[in-house]
Short mmCIF file of C-alpha atoms in Angstrom, two decimals:
data_model
loop_
_atom_site.label_atom_id
_atom_site.label_comp_id
_atom_site.label_asym_id
_atom_site.label_seq_id
_atom_site.Cartn_x
_atom_site.Cartn_y
_atom_site.Cartn_z
CA UNK A 1 0.53 0.44 -19.78
CA UNK A 2 0.13 0.13 -23.54
CA UNK A 3 0.24 2.84 -26.18
CA UNK A 4 -3.50 2.68 -26.79
CA UNK A 5 -4.70 3.66 -23.34
CA UNK A 6 -8.33 2.79 -22.65
CA UNK A 7 -10.78 5.57 -21.90
CA UNK A 8 -10.96 5.90 -18.12
CA UNK A 9 -14.53 5.98 -16.93
CA UNK A 10 -14.86 8.93 -15.30
CA UNK A 11 -14.50 10.56 -10.31
CA UNK A 12 -16.29 11.94 -7.41
CA UNK A 13 -15.90 10.87 -3.82
CA UNK A 14 -18.11 8.00 -2.72
CA UNK A 15 -21.19 9.11 -0.83
CA UNK A 16 -23.09 7.61 2.05
CA UNK A 17 -26.55 6.48 1.01
CA UNK A 18 -29.61 4.68 2.28
CA UNK A 19 -30.17 1.02 2.92
CA UNK A 20 -29.10 -1.67 0.41
CA UNK A 21 -31.69 -2.45 -2.26
CA UNK A 22 -31.67 -6.14 -3.24
CA UNK A 23 -34.79 -5.58 -5.41
CA UNK A 24 -32.40 -4.09 -7.97
CA UNK A 25 -31.24 -7.60 -8.81
CA UNK A 26 -30.51 -8.10 -12.48
CA UNK A 27 -28.31 -6.88 -15.30
CA UNK A 28 -28.45 -3.12 -16.03
CA UNK A 29 -26.99 -1.92 -19.31
CA UNK A 30 -26.49 1.44 -20.99
CA UNK A 31 -24.00 3.51 -22.98
CA UNK A 32 -22.01 6.66 -22.36
CA UNK A 33 -20.63 8.86 -25.12
CA UNK A 34 -16.99 9.84 -24.53
CA UNK A 35 -14.23 10.94 -26.86
CA UNK A 36 -16.41 10.25 -29.88
CA UNK A 37 -16.97 6.67 -28.74
CA UNK A 38 -20.07 4.89 -27.50
CA UNK A 39 -19.00 2.81 -24.51
CA UNK A 40 -21.19 0.16 -22.93
CA UNK A 41 -21.58 0.22 -19.15
CA UNK A 42 -23.05 -2.74 -17.26
CA UNK A 43 -23.97 -3.14 -13.60
CA UNK A 44 -24.72 -6.66 -12.41
CA UNK A 45 -26.58 -7.10 -9.12
CA UNK A 46 -27.22 -10.54 -7.63
CA UNK A 47 -30.19 -11.56 -5.49
CA UNK A 48 -28.30 -10.75 -2.27
CA UNK A 49 -27.63 -7.16 -3.38
CA UNK A 50 -23.95 -7.66 -4.25
CA UNK A 51 -22.86 -5.80 -7.38
CA UNK A 52 -20.07 -5.42 -9.91
CA UNK A 53 -19.57 -3.14 -12.89
CA UNK A 54 -18.36 -4.10 -16.36
CA UNK A 55 -17.09 -1.94 -19.20
CA UNK A 56 -16.97 -4.59 -21.96
CA UNK A 57 -15.70 -2.25 -24.68
CA UNK A 58 -12.66 -1.46 -22.52
CA UNK A 59 -12.08 -5.08 -21.51
CA UNK A 60 -12.89 -4.34 -17.86
CA UNK A 61 -15.08 -6.71 -15.86
CA UNK A 62 -16.05 -7.40 -12.27
CA UNK A 63 -15.11 -3.96 -10.93
CA UNK A 64 -16.14 -3.88 -7.28
CA UNK A 65 -19.29 -1.86 -6.52
CA UNK A 66 -20.71 -1.02 -3.09
CA UNK A 67 -24.11 -2.52 -2.41
CA UNK A 68 -26.58 -0.47 -4.50
CA UNK A 69 -29.06 1.73 -2.64
CA UNK A 70 -32.34 3.56 -3.25
CA UNK A 71 -33.13 6.84 -1.50
CA UNK A 72 -36.02 9.11 -2.41
CA UNK A 73 -36.54 7.27 -5.69
CA UNK A 74 -32.89 7.70 -6.69
CA UNK A 75 -30.78 4.58 -7.31
CA UNK A 76 -27.10 4.89 -6.53
CA UNK A 77 -24.19 2.63 -7.55
CA UNK A 78 -20.88 3.65 -5.92
CA UNK A 79 -17.65 2.34 -7.50
CA UNK A 80 -14.90 3.02 -4.91
CA UNK A 81 -11.90 1.85 -6.89
CA UNK A 82 -12.45 4.49 -9.59
CA UNK A 83 -13.96 7.00 -7.18
CA UNK A 84 -17.08 7.10 -9.30
CA UNK A 85 -20.83 6.69 -9.01
CA UNK A 86 -24.03 6.38 -10.99
CA UNK A 87 -27.18 8.10 -9.79
CA UNK A 88 -30.48 7.67 -11.60
CA UNK A 89 -34.23 7.99 -11.15
CA UNK A 90 -36.29 4.82 -11.40
CA UNK A 91 -39.06 4.52 -13.96
CA UNK A 92 -42.55 3.60 -12.83
CA UNK A 93 -42.11 -0.05 -13.73
CA UNK A 94 -38.64 -0.16 -12.17
CA UNK A 95 -36.98 -1.32 -15.37
CA UNK A 96 -35.15 1.89 -16.39
CA UNK A 97 -32.74 4.14 -14.46
CA UNK A 98 -32.24 7.61 -15.96
CA UNK A 99 -29.27 9.54 -14.62
CA UNK A 100 -25.53 10.10 -14.99
CA UNK A 101 -22.17 8.44 -14.40
CA UNK A 102 -19.71 10.74 -12.62
CA UNK A 103 -15.99 10.56 -11.99
CA UNK A 104 -13.63 13.37 -11.18
CA UNK A 105 -14.92 16.53 -12.79
CA UNK A 106 -16.77 14.67 -15.54
CA UNK A 107 -20.47 13.77 -15.52
CA UNK A 108 -21.85 11.79 -18.45
CA UNK A 109 -25.55 11.06 -19.12
CA UNK A 110 -26.38 7.38 -18.74
CA UNK A 111 -29.65 5.50 -19.04
CA UNK A 112 -29.58 1.96 -17.67
CA UNK A 113 -32.14 -0.64 -18.73
CA UNK A 114 -32.67 -3.90 -16.87
CA UNK A 115 -31.92 -6.50 -19.54
CA UNK A 116 -32.12 -9.56 -17.31
CA UNK A 117 -33.95 -10.26 -14.05
CA UNK A 118 -31.10 -12.24 -12.52
CA UNK A 119 -27.34 -11.78 -12.48
CA UNK A 120 -24.57 -14.19 -11.66
CA UNK A 121 -21.36 -12.78 -10.25
CA UNK A 122 -18.10 -14.54 -11.02
CA UNK A 123 -17.04 -17.06 -8.42
CA UNK A 124 -14.00 -15.98 -6.41
CA UNK A 125 -13.69 -18.88 -3.96
CA UNK A 126 -10.33 -17.80 -2.53
CA UNK A 127 -11.63 -14.50 -1.14
CA UNK A 128 -11.29 -14.84 2.67
CA UNK A 129 -14.53 -15.09 4.64
CA UNK A 130 -15.14 -14.96 8.40
CA UNK A 131 -14.69 -16.19 11.00
CA UNK A 132 -11.00 -15.22 11.07
CA UNK A 133 -8.43 -16.52 13.58
CA UNK A 134 -6.88 -13.04 13.85
CA UNK A 135 -7.82 -9.43 14.59
CA UNK A 136 -8.88 -6.94 11.91
CA UNK A 137 -8.43 -3.22 12.58
CA UNK A 138 -9.54 -0.39 10.28
CA UNK A 139 -6.77 2.23 10.28
CA UNK A 140 -5.88 5.59 8.75
CA UNK A 141 -2.68 7.61 8.72
CA UNK A 142 -1.37 10.83 7.18
CA UNK A 143 1.51 11.29 4.76
CA UNK A 144 3.46 14.21 6.26
CA UNK A 145 5.23 14.71 2.92
CA UNK A 146 1.90 15.25 1.14
CA UNK A 147 -0.52 17.59 2.93
CA UNK A 148 -4.09 16.48 2.40
CA UNK A 149 -3.20 12.84 1.81
CA UNK A 150 -4.68 10.57 4.46
CA UNK A 151 -4.47 6.87 3.67
CA UNK A 152 -7.18 4.48 4.85
CA UNK A 153 -6.47 0.81 5.22
CA UNK A 154 -6.79 -2.44 7.11
CA UNK A 155 -4.33 -3.93 9.59
CA UNK A 156 -4.62 -7.63 10.36
CA UNK A 157 -2.92 -8.79 13.57
CA UNK A 158 -2.23 -12.30 14.84
CA UNK A 159 -3.74 -13.24 18.19
CA UNK A 160 -1.55 -12.32 21.14
CA UNK A 161 0.27 -9.27 22.43
CA UNK A 162 3.14 -9.02 19.98
CA UNK A 163 5.26 -7.28 19.00
CA UNK A 164 4.71 -8.96 15.65
CA UNK A 165 6.73 -9.05 12.44
CA UNK A 166 4.80 -7.25 9.70
CA UNK A 167 4.39 -6.78 5.97
CA UNK A 168 3.11 -3.79 4.00
CA UNK A 169 1.32 -4.56 0.73
CA UNK A 170 1.85 -2.09 -2.13
CA UNK A 171 -0.48 -2.01 -5.12
CA UNK A 172 0.50 -1.74 -8.78
CA UNK A 173 -0.37 0.63 -11.62
CA UNK A 174 -3.71 2.41 -11.65
CA UNK A 175 -6.13 3.42 -8.90
CA UNK A 176 -6.37 0.43 -6.57
CA UNK A 177 -8.23 -0.23 -3.35
CA UNK A 178 -6.61 -1.92 -0.35
CA UNK A 179 -7.49 -5.38 -1.69
CA UNK A 180 -6.04 -4.58 -5.13
CA UNK A 181 -9.44 -5.59 -6.52
CA UNK A 182 -9.11 -6.53 -10.19
CA UNK A 183 -11.95 -8.25 -12.06
CA UNK A 184 -13.49 -9.20 -8.71
CA UNK A 185 -10.24 -10.79 -7.53
CA UNK A 186 -9.03 -9.49 -4.15
CA UNK A 187 -5.45 -10.68 -4.11
CA UNK A 188 -4.28 -8.44 -1.25
CA UNK A 189 -7.05 -9.76 1.01
CA UNK A 190 -5.74 -13.25 0.27
CA UNK A 191 -2.11 -12.25 0.95
CA UNK A 192 -3.11 -10.60 4.24
CA UNK A 193 -5.10 -13.68 5.30
CA UNK A 194 -2.34 -16.15 4.43
CA UNK A 195 0.44 -14.18 6.10
CA UNK A 196 -1.50 -13.26 9.25
CA UNK A 197 -2.49 -16.89 9.77
CA UNK A 198 1.27 -17.58 9.88
CA UNK A 199 2.01 -14.93 12.49
CA UNK A 200 2.79 -11.87 10.31
CA UNK A 201 0.78 -8.67 10.78
CA UNK A 202 -0.22 -7.12 7.45
CA UNK A 203 -1.05 -3.53 6.51
CA UNK A 204 -2.84 -2.83 3.24
CA UNK A 205 -4.27 0.53 2.23
CA UNK A 206 -6.27 2.28 -0.49
CA UNK A 207 -4.20 4.30 -2.96
CA UNK A 208 -4.38 8.05 -2.46
CA UNK A 209 -7.65 9.38 -3.86
CA UNK A 210 -9.22 5.91 -3.96
CA UNK A 211 -12.07 4.59 -1.77
CA UNK A 212 -11.34 5.73 1.81
CA UNK A 213 -8.07 7.57 1.08
CA UNK A 214 -7.84 11.26 0.28
CA UNK A 215 -5.56 13.01 -2.21
CA UNK A 216 -5.34 13.33 -5.99
CA UNK A 217 -4.39 10.03 -7.60
CA UNK A 218 -4.28 11.45 -11.12
CA UNK A 219 -1.65 14.05 -10.23
CA UNK A 220 0.67 11.64 -8.41
CA UNK A 221 4.05 10.43 -9.68
CA UNK A 222 6.24 7.46 -8.83
CA UNK A 223 7.94 9.46 -6.09
CA UNK A 224 4.58 10.46 -4.62
CA UNK A 225 3.46 6.85 -4.36
CA UNK A 226 6.83 5.95 -2.83
CA UNK A 227 6.28 8.65 -0.21
CA UNK A 228 2.96 6.98 0.65
CA UNK A 229 4.84 3.72 1.23
CA UNK A 230 7.29 5.58 3.50
CA UNK A 231 4.37 7.08 5.43
CA UNK A 232 2.85 3.61 5.87
CA UNK A 233 6.19 2.25 7.08
CA UNK A 234 6.70 5.07 9.59
CA UNK A 235 3.17 4.77 10.94
CA UNK A 236 3.41 1.01 11.35
CA UNK A 237 6.87 1.27 12.92
CA UNK A 238 5.51 3.50 15.67
CA UNK A 239 3.03 0.91 16.94
CA UNK A 240 3.96 -0.90 20.16
CA UNK A 241 2.48 -4.18 18.87
CA UNK A 242 4.74 -4.20 15.79
CA UNK A 243 8.44 -5.15 15.78
CA UNK A 244 10.03 -2.29 13.83
CA UNK A 245 13.09 -4.41 13.01
CA UNK A 246 10.95 -7.05 11.27
CA UNK A 247 8.81 -5.03 8.86
CA UNK A 248 9.04 -6.00 5.19
CA UNK A 249 7.54 -4.71 1.96
CA UNK A 250 5.60 -6.66 -0.69
CA UNK A 251 5.01 -4.76 -3.94
CA UNK A 252 3.05 -6.02 -6.92
CA UNK A 253 3.90 -4.80 -10.42
CA UNK A 254 4.70 -1.07 -10.24
CA UNK A 255 4.30 -1.35 -6.47
CA UNK A 256 7.62 -3.21 -6.58
CA UNK A 257 9.09 -0.01 -8.05
CA UNK A 258 7.67 2.21 -5.30
CA UNK A 259 9.04 -0.04 -2.55
CA UNK A 260 12.79 0.34 -3.32
CA UNK A 261 12.27 4.09 -3.80
CA UNK A 262 10.72 4.26 -0.33
CA UNK A 263 13.65 2.29 1.05
CA UNK A 264 16.04 4.80 -0.49
CA UNK A 265 14.03 7.49 1.25
CA UNK A 266 14.52 5.92 4.67
CA UNK A 267 11.96 3.12 4.98
CA UNK A 268 14.35 0.65 6.62
CA UNK A 269 12.56 -2.54 5.61
CA UNK A 270 13.94 -5.86 6.82
CA UNK A 271 13.21 -7.58 3.50
CA UNK A 272 11.50 -7.00 0.15
CA UNK A 273 9.29 -9.15 -2.07
CA UNK A 274 8.85 -8.06 -5.69
CA UNK A 275 5.79 -9.66 -7.27
CA UNK A 276 6.05 -9.23 -11.06
CA UNK A 277 8.24 -6.21 -10.39
CA UNK A 278 9.93 -4.18 -13.17
CA UNK A 279 13.73 -4.32 -13.16
CA UNK A 280 14.34 -2.43 -16.44
CA UNK A 281 13.21 1.02 -17.52
CA UNK A 282 9.55 1.76 -18.11
CA UNK A 283 10.26 2.42 -21.77
CA UNK A 284 11.71 -1.06 -22.16
CA UNK A 285 8.80 -2.60 -20.29
CA UNK A 286 6.21 -0.84 -22.47
CA UNK A 287 8.01 -1.83 -25.65
CA UNK A 288 8.24 -5.52 -24.79
CA UNK A 289 4.78 -5.59 -23.24
CA UNK A 290 3.16 -4.27 -26.41
CA UNK A 291 4.97 -6.82 -28.57
CA UNK A 292 4.06 -9.79 -26.37
CA UNK A 293 0.42 -8.79 -26.08
CA UNK A 294 0.20 -8.53 -29.86
CA UNK A 295 1.80 -11.95 -30.33
CA UNK A 296 -0.38 -13.60 -27.66
CA UNK A 297 -3.46 -12.08 -29.28
CA UNK A 298 -2.58 -13.78 -32.57
CA UNK A 299 -1.61 -10.70 -34.55
CA UNK A 300 0.16 -11.42 -37.84
CA UNK A 301 3.99 -11.13 -37.59
CA UNK A 302 4.16 -8.21 -40.01
CA UNK A 303 1.52 -6.29 -38.10
CA UNK A 304 3.31 -7.05 -34.82
CA UNK A 305 6.44 -5.42 -36.15
CA UNK A 306 4.57 -2.41 -37.53
CA UNK A 307 2.68 -1.76 -34.30
CA UNK A 308 5.82 -2.30 -32.24
CA UNK A 309 7.74 0.17 -34.41
CA UNK A 310 5.04 2.76 -33.73
CA UNK A 311 5.23 1.97 -30.02
CA UNK A 312 9.01 2.45 -30.12
CA UNK A 313 8.67 5.86 -31.77
CA UNK A 314 6.00 6.95 -29.28
CA UNK A 315 8.12 5.89 -26.31
CA UNK A 316 11.11 7.72 -27.80
CA UNK A 317 8.98 10.86 -28.22
CA UNK A 318 8.11 10.72 -24.54
CA UNK A 319 11.67 10.03 -23.41
CA UNK A 320 13.19 12.74 -25.61
CA UNK A 321 10.80 15.39 -24.30
CA UNK A 322 10.16 14.05 -20.79
CA UNK A 323 10.87 17.36 -19.07
CA UNK A 324 8.22 19.18 -21.10
CA UNK A 325 4.69 17.70 -20.98
CA UNK A 326 3.40 20.00 -23.73
CA UNK A 327 6.24 18.95 -26.02
CA UNK A 328 5.38 15.31 -25.36
CA UNK A 329 1.73 15.94 -26.12
CA UNK A 330 2.51 17.66 -29.41
CA UNK A 331 5.05 15.04 -30.49
CA UNK A 332 2.84 12.05 -29.72
CA UNK A 333 -0.26 13.59 -31.26
CA UNK A 334 1.63 14.48 -34.44
CA UNK A 335 3.07 10.97 -34.63
CA UNK A 336 -0.33 9.29 -34.30
CA UNK A 337 -2.01 11.64 -36.75
CA UNK A 338 0.76 10.91 -39.26
CA UNK A 339 -0.04 7.22 -38.80
CA UNK A 340 -3.65 7.86 -39.75
CA UNK A 341 -5.16 7.64 -36.29
CA UNK A 342 -8.46 9.51 -35.76
CA UNK A 343 -7.89 12.98 -34.26
CA UNK A 344 -9.86 12.21 -31.09
CA UNK A 345 -7.87 9.00 -30.57
CA UNK A 346 -4.56 10.76 -31.18
CA UNK A 347 -5.45 13.56 -28.75
CA UNK A 348 -6.59 11.15 -26.06
CA UNK A 349 -3.43 9.03 -26.22
CA UNK A 350 -1.22 12.12 -26.35
CA UNK A 351 -2.89 13.43 -23.19
CA UNK A 352 -2.26 10.15 -21.36
CA UNK A 353 1.36 9.90 -22.47
CA UNK A 354 2.14 13.49 -21.50
CA UNK A 355 0.90 13.04 -17.92
CA UNK A 356 3.40 13.36 -15.09
CA UNK A 357 3.01 9.70 -14.14
CA UNK A 358 3.43 8.33 -17.68
CA UNK A 359 6.49 10.46 -18.44
CA UNK A 360 8.01 9.44 -15.12
CA UNK A 361 7.28 5.78 -15.73
CA UNK A 362 8.86 5.80 -19.19
CA UNK A 363 12.16 7.33 -18.06
CA UNK A 364 12.43 5.69 -14.65
CA UNK A 365 15.06 2.95 -14.42
CA UNK A 366 14.70 0.91 -11.21
CA UNK A 367 18.29 -0.33 -11.49
CA UNK A 368 19.71 2.27 -9.12
CA UNK A 369 17.21 1.63 -6.33
CA UNK A 370 17.48 -2.17 -6.69
CA UNK A 371 21.29 -1.96 -6.47
CA UNK A 372 21.02 -0.14 -3.15
CA UNK A 373 18.99 -2.91 -1.49
CA UNK A 374 21.05 -4.51 1.29
CA UNK A 375 18.35 -6.76 2.74
CA UNK A 376 16.99 -10.11 1.54
CA UNK A 377 15.08 -9.83 -1.74
CA UNK A 378 12.66 -12.30 -3.32
CA UNK A 379 11.56 -11.59 -6.89
CA UNK A 380 8.70 -13.76 -8.21
CA UNK A 381 7.45 -13.78 -11.81
CA UNK A 382 4.81 -15.66 -13.76
CA UNK A 383 6.05 -17.53 -16.80
CA UNK A 384 3.08 -16.32 -18.90
CA UNK A 385 3.23 -12.69 -17.76
CA UNK A 386 2.94 -10.44 -20.84
CA UNK A 387 2.91 -7.20 -18.83
CA UNK A 388 6.18 -7.58 -16.92
CA UNK A 389 7.85 -10.51 -18.72
CA UNK A 390 9.81 -12.90 -16.53
CA UNK A 391 12.66 -13.44 -18.99
CA UNK A 392 13.18 -9.69 -19.35
CA UNK A 393 13.03 -8.70 -15.69
CA UNK A 394 14.11 -11.76 -13.71
CA UNK A 395 17.66 -11.81 -15.16
CA UNK A 396 17.91 -8.06 -14.60
CA UNK A 397 17.16 -8.50 -10.89
CA UNK A 398 19.81 -11.22 -10.67
CA UNK A 399 22.41 -8.94 -12.29
CA UNK A 400 21.57 -5.97 -10.08
CA UNK A 401 21.46 -7.95 -6.84
CA UNK A 402 23.29 -11.27 -7.23
CA UNK A 403 22.16 -12.61 -3.84
CA UNK A 404 18.47 -12.07 -4.65
CA UNK A 405 16.23 -15.11 -4.96
CA UNK A 406 14.51 -15.03 -8.34
CA UNK A 407 11.64 -17.48 -8.87
CA UNK A 408 9.72 -17.97 -12.12
CA UNK A 409 6.48 -19.92 -11.76
CA UNK A 410 5.52 -21.59 -15.06
CA UNK A 411 2.05 -21.06 -16.49
CA UNK A 412 1.11 -18.04 -14.35
CA UNK A 413 0.13 -14.59 -15.60
CA UNK A 414 0.78 -11.10 -14.24
CA UNK A 415 -1.75 -11.63 -11.44
CA UNK A 416 -0.25 -15.08 -10.68
CA UNK A 417 -3.27 -16.96 -11.97
CA UNK A 418 -2.93 -20.18 -14.01
CA UNK A 419 -3.38 -18.84 -17.55
CA UNK A 420 -3.65 -19.98 -21.16
CA UNK A 421 -2.28 -16.91 -22.98
CA UNK A 422 -1.45 -14.46 -20.19
CA UNK A 423 -3.60 -11.77 -21.82
CA UNK A 424 -5.50 -9.36 -19.57
CA UNK A 425 -8.80 -10.46 -21.09
CA UNK A 426 -8.40 -13.77 -19.23
CA UNK A 427 -8.14 -12.21 -15.76
CA UNK A 428 -11.88 -12.08 -15.10
CA UNK A 429 -12.53 -15.46 -16.72
CA UNK A 430 -10.16 -17.33 -14.38
CA UNK A 431 -11.70 -18.43 -11.11
CA UNK A 432 -8.38 -18.72 -9.26
CA UNK A 433 -7.13 -15.44 -7.77
CA UNK A 434 -3.67 -16.60 -6.67
CA UNK A 435 -2.17 -19.93 -7.65
CA UNK A 436 -1.25 -22.00 -4.56
CA UNK A 437 2.36 -22.16 -5.77
CA UNK A 438 2.86 -18.40 -5.44
CA UNK A 439 1.19 -18.27 -2.02
CA UNK A 440 3.41 -21.07 -0.78
CA UNK A 441 6.57 -19.53 -2.27
CA UNK A 442 6.03 -16.08 -0.75
CA UNK A 443 4.56 -17.08 2.61
CA UNK A 444 7.30 -19.63 3.33
CA UNK A 445 9.99 -17.09 2.42
CA UNK A 446 8.48 -14.27 4.50
CA UNK A 447 7.89 -16.52 7.52
CA UNK A 448 11.52 -17.66 7.40
CA UNK A 449 12.82 -14.06 7.15
CA UNK A 450 10.52 -13.06 10.01
CA UNK A 451 12.05 -15.59 12.39
CA UNK A 452 8.81 -17.51 12.85
#
């Protein structure tokens, strides 16, 4: 959500392949050429055949990868969260994979070389592991408002007949799987486990166009994602083992924007939890986010002000021309070129900022939808969050809904990890996925509102 959007590795649907291939253990590295840049791509495979992908030049690490496979001499790495895959032929000595990385309509040549024989994956000790004292049901449901969108997810149900109170988990910005996997952290799996152990059924689902869900993620807007939430609510409400009157919504980051929009559209939730949820316009969020990231990164004060002034002008260019994507593209590109940015960089950022989602995010003010909430609301923020700052958004929630409970947890970042700076670069380095304080705060509140 910053002005300088990272190149998005590029998306084809995951494919079914042959048996897992643990003999691929090691660190595989190569480079793709995109937008005039050489970008390093790394796949790490441990001895058990588990794998993650890194894109170090983009600051992305521990992206979940399906277990790698070999079929007919072709090695395949499938990356569900970005809807991408690598396919490559093995060299005779097994140390080089020659192929391509594909995503969407783009296919980029990529040669991977095994640079280390062993790979260590980051420890994520909070990720739930069986046996589980509850039932797990794979589910799928259609969004009637969006033909072709079928959402795949997981429903966890307490033991017993029900009907149970329930929660729907809503992911934040960017293509996310049902676990909201970020840097190997699976926070939604942890939320589902914690809540279901306390008697609350939990539905979590892949974003449209991600992993098991169909649809076009890249073409979706805030209202589209809100309609997916409404579809999830309606589907869950129709189940005999769920108490329709006790279904609540839990949205993280921009997911906390989609939830109130869905409620305005008829999702009659019994309560709402906003986890690091925006309560001011997207333009204000972007502006403050950019400044705080620059400060936390140690940028000199003068440079902070210069970069923030550029951010302000770019946001204004989007807001002033929001109804016309081509006008936004021209205005942003001209602005960046005038600032001396390389043409390829200016064009790439202009394309991102002229997208339907970005224009919608900049001009959307959640104030109206938050004001309409008539059910209990818990808003939780991390004190070190530089993406959705607590002191910017917490007071706004309190003004818009005076009876809301607003909790700021000191020392936690946007993902609710204990953090030093709050910068995104720390996410993958921190072993903790969710600080116990946020789990306790949310679970206790939801259990109380669910009558358990």
